[in-house]
Structure formats: structure tokens, C-alpha cells
Amino acid sequence: TKADVAHHLHKIVCSSYVLFAKTQGYHWNVVGPQFYSLHKMFEEQYNDLFLTIDELAERVRALQHKAPFSLSEMLKTGSIVEQSKLPGAEDMVKDLIKGHEAIVDELKEGIEHAENADDDATADLLTGRLEVHGKTLWMLRATLQ
């Protein structure tokens, strides 16, 4: 149903927002031999997430449902967990990999619900995001090789 689609989109918005904030925080605080490359990569990633969050939240609204509006709701509803302390550069990358993997799982589930509800617009939006997160995962994993 459209309500199922909106519910899954809502969760993706929440997860994406927390991942955005985490990626931006890592951008600000990364240090070490890979500083410049990670600093630039994290910036590209959080800028992409920022634009996407708006598009996803507006799709939730287009489906006549409420978009998330508080940080506590985003932390509670999304699948991305806050860090209790700032990790080192390599652990930042590993943490972001986990975050993007979680969103990939959410996107796949959202696509399935959108297809079942004959919501081609949402399925297309989420499929596009799946491609972006796949490329991001490739780039993050490549830094650990």
C-alpha cells in the first residue's frame, strides 16, 4: 500500500539524515595520512546525502504522510547508530560502510514495497539511490585496501 511505501521512505529519510550528520562530523574531524582524500570524499558524500534527504522527505509528503521532523525521531526510527566517541580515520570509513550497507538494505525493501504498490515514481527514486550508495560503498571499501 501507499502507507507501506511512505513508512519505508520515512525510515530511509531518518537513516540518511543520521548518516549525513555522521559523515559531516567525520569530515570535520578526520586526521592522519589519508586526511585530504578522506576529508574531500566525506564532503562529497555528505553533500549528496543532504540533497537526497530533501528529495526523499518530499516524496513522503507527496504520499500524504508526515516526514520526520526531529533529531530524536531520526535516531529512533532510522537504522544508523550514533557514535559515542570519535573513531580514528580507518574506523570512520568502516563505520560509514556499515551505514551505507544498512541504507542499501532499506532501499531494497522500499523498492519492493513501492513495486507492490505500483508506485513507479518511488521505486525509480529508490533505485537511483541504490546505485549511488553502491558507488559510495565501492569508494569507501577501496580506501581500506
C-alpha positions as a printed NumPy array, in Angstrom:
array([[  0.   ,   0.   ,   0.   ],
       [  0.979,   3.663,  -0.287],
       [  1.134,   3.763,   3.52 ],
       [  3.74 ,   0.959,   3.494],
       [  5.748,   2.861,   0.906],
       [  5.605,   6.054,   2.965],
       [  6.605,   4.139,   6.106],
       [  9.704,   2.721,   4.406],
       [ 10.586,   6.076,   2.869],
       [ 10.268,   7.668,   6.305],
       [ 12.769,   5.188,   7.719],
       [ 15.164,   5.803,   4.814],
       [ 14.954,   9.562,   5.434],
       [ 15.775,   9.029,   9.115],
       [ 18.711,   6.724,   8.389],
       [ 20.01 ,   9.026,   5.662],
       [ 19.86 ,  12.062,   7.947],
       [ 21.839,  10.353,  10.694],
       [ 24.369,   9.087,   8.129],
       [ 24.592,  12.63 ,   6.72 ],
       [ 25.348,  14.087,  10.165],
       [ 27.867,  11.36 ,  10.925],
       [ 29.621,  11.809,   7.574],
       [ 29.815,  15.574,   8.064],
       [ 31.202,  15.118,  11.578],
       [ 33.838,  12.737,  10.252],
       [ 34.68 ,  15.25 ,   7.514],
       [ 35.338,  17.896,  10.161],
       [ 37.397,  15.648,  12.418],
       [ 39.344,  13.187,  10.267],
       [ 43.135,  13.23 ,  10.767],
       [ 46.065,  11.133,   9.633],
       [ 47.914,  10.208,   6.445],
       [ 44.691,   9.979,   4.409],
       [ 43.364,  13.278,   5.747],
       [ 42.988,  15.143,   2.474],
       [ 41.442,  12.321,   0.439],
       [ 39.026,  11.302,   3.207],
       [ 38.159,  14.919,   4.036],
       [ 37.224,  15.555,   0.372],
       [ 35.421,  12.224,  -0.071],
       [ 33.361,  12.697,   3.092],
       [ 32.415,  16.194,   1.909],
       [ 31.163,  14.863,  -1.427],
       [ 29.199,  12.165,   0.388],
       [ 27.505,  14.427,   2.924],
       [ 26.593,  16.947,   0.22 ],
       [ 24.953,  14.161,  -1.795],
       [ 23.095,  12.881,   1.265],
       [ 21.886,  16.384,   2.138],
       [ 20.256,  16.866,  -1.264],
       [ 18.808,  13.366,  -1.252],
       [ 17.223,  13.699,   2.159],
       [ 15.122,  16.597,   0.908],
       [ 14.01 ,  14.686,  -2.182],
       [ 13.093,  11.603,  -0.145],
       [ 11.241,  13.604,   2.521],
       [  9.276,  15.46 ,  -0.144],
       [  8.29 ,  12.117,  -1.657],
       [  6.951,  11.081,   1.774],
       [  4.87 ,  14.278,   1.784],
       [  3.687,  13.642,  -1.777],
       [  2.321,  10.329,  -0.498],
       [  0.314,  12.35 ,   2.067],
       [  2.343,  11.275,   5.103],
       [  4.392,  13.187,   7.659],
       [  8.116,  13.492,   7.086],
       [ 10.411,  13.212,  10.115],
       [ 10.98 ,  16.494,  11.922],
       [ 13.129,  15.888,  14.987],
       [ 16.587,  14.505,  15.588],
       [ 15.294,  12.155,  18.272],
       [ 12.765,  10.711,  15.819],
       [ 15.5  ,  10.193,  13.231],
       [ 17.76 ,   8.43 ,  15.702],
       [ 14.907,   6.271,  16.986],
       [ 13.41 ,   5.378,  13.6  ],
       [ 16.481,   5.014,  11.4  ],
       [ 18.921,   2.133,  11.407],
       [ 22.1  ,   4.211,  11.782],
       [ 23.505,   4.387,  15.304],
       [ 25.348,   7.385,  16.721],
       [ 28.965,   7.002,  17.797],
       [ 29.648,   7.557,  21.487],
       [ 33.224,   8.689,  20.776],
       [ 35.142,   9.902,  17.75 ],
       [ 36.84 ,   6.999,  15.925],
       [ 40.123,   7.084,  14.042],
       [ 40.171,   7.519,  10.258],
       [ 40.06 ,   3.812,   9.349],
       [ 37.224,   3.159,  11.798],
       [ 35.354,   6.17 ,  10.388],
       [ 35.471,   4.514,   6.969],
       [ 34.38 ,   1.163,   8.403],
       [ 31.509,   2.833,  10.242],
       [ 30.349,   4.64 ,   7.104],
       [ 30.489,   1.342,   5.2  ],
       [ 28.143,  -0.177,   7.786],
       [ 25.836,   2.813,   7.455],
       [ 25.656,   2.676,   3.68 ],
       [ 25.105,  -1.095,   3.788],
       [ 22.17 ,  -0.568,   6.148],
       [ 20.641,   2.018,   3.835],
       [ 21.12 ,  -0.308,   0.841],
       [ 19.056,  -2.919,   2.705],
       [ 16.388,  -0.308,   3.472],
       [ 16.342,   0.844,  -0.154],
       [ 15.85 ,  -2.708,  -1.434],
       [ 12.965,  -3.205,   0.957],
       [ 11.491,   0.159,  -0.02 ],
       [ 11.745,  -0.677,  -3.737],
       [  9.899,  -3.944,  -3.141],
       [  7.076,  -2.14 ,  -1.314],
       [  6.91 ,   0.577,  -3.977],
       [  6.702,  -2.001,  -6.77 ],
       [  3.981,  -3.909,  -4.897],
       [  2.009,  -0.656,  -4.554],
       [  2.504,   0.218,  -8.252],
       [  4.38 ,   3.352,  -7.166],
       [  6.827,   3.662, -10.048],
       [  7.989,   7.14 ,  -9.018],
       [  9.159,   5.959,  -5.604],
       [ 10.651,   2.743,  -6.985],
       [ 12.621,   4.793,  -9.528],
       [ 13.81 ,   7.28 ,  -6.899],
       [ 14.991,   4.488,  -4.593],
       [ 16.64 ,   2.552,  -7.432],
       [ 18.659,   5.643,  -8.301],
       [ 19.752,   5.923,  -4.691],
       [ 20.742,   2.251,  -4.674],
       [ 23.206,   2.974,  -7.467],
       [ 24.695,   5.968,  -5.599],
       [ 25.13 ,   4.016,  -2.358],
       [ 26.714,   1.142,  -4.295],
       [ 29.305,   3.503,  -5.78 ],
       [ 29.906,   5.096,  -2.375],
       [ 30.482,   1.654,  -0.845],
       [ 32.983,   0.828,  -3.568],
       [ 34.903,   4.053,  -2.875],
       [ 34.878,   3.585,   0.902],
       [ 35.967,  -0.065,   0.657],
       [ 38.746,   0.857,  -1.779],
       [ 40.32 ,   3.166,   0.817],
       [ 40.823,   0.179,   3.121],
       [ 42.67 ,  -1.963,   0.54 ]])
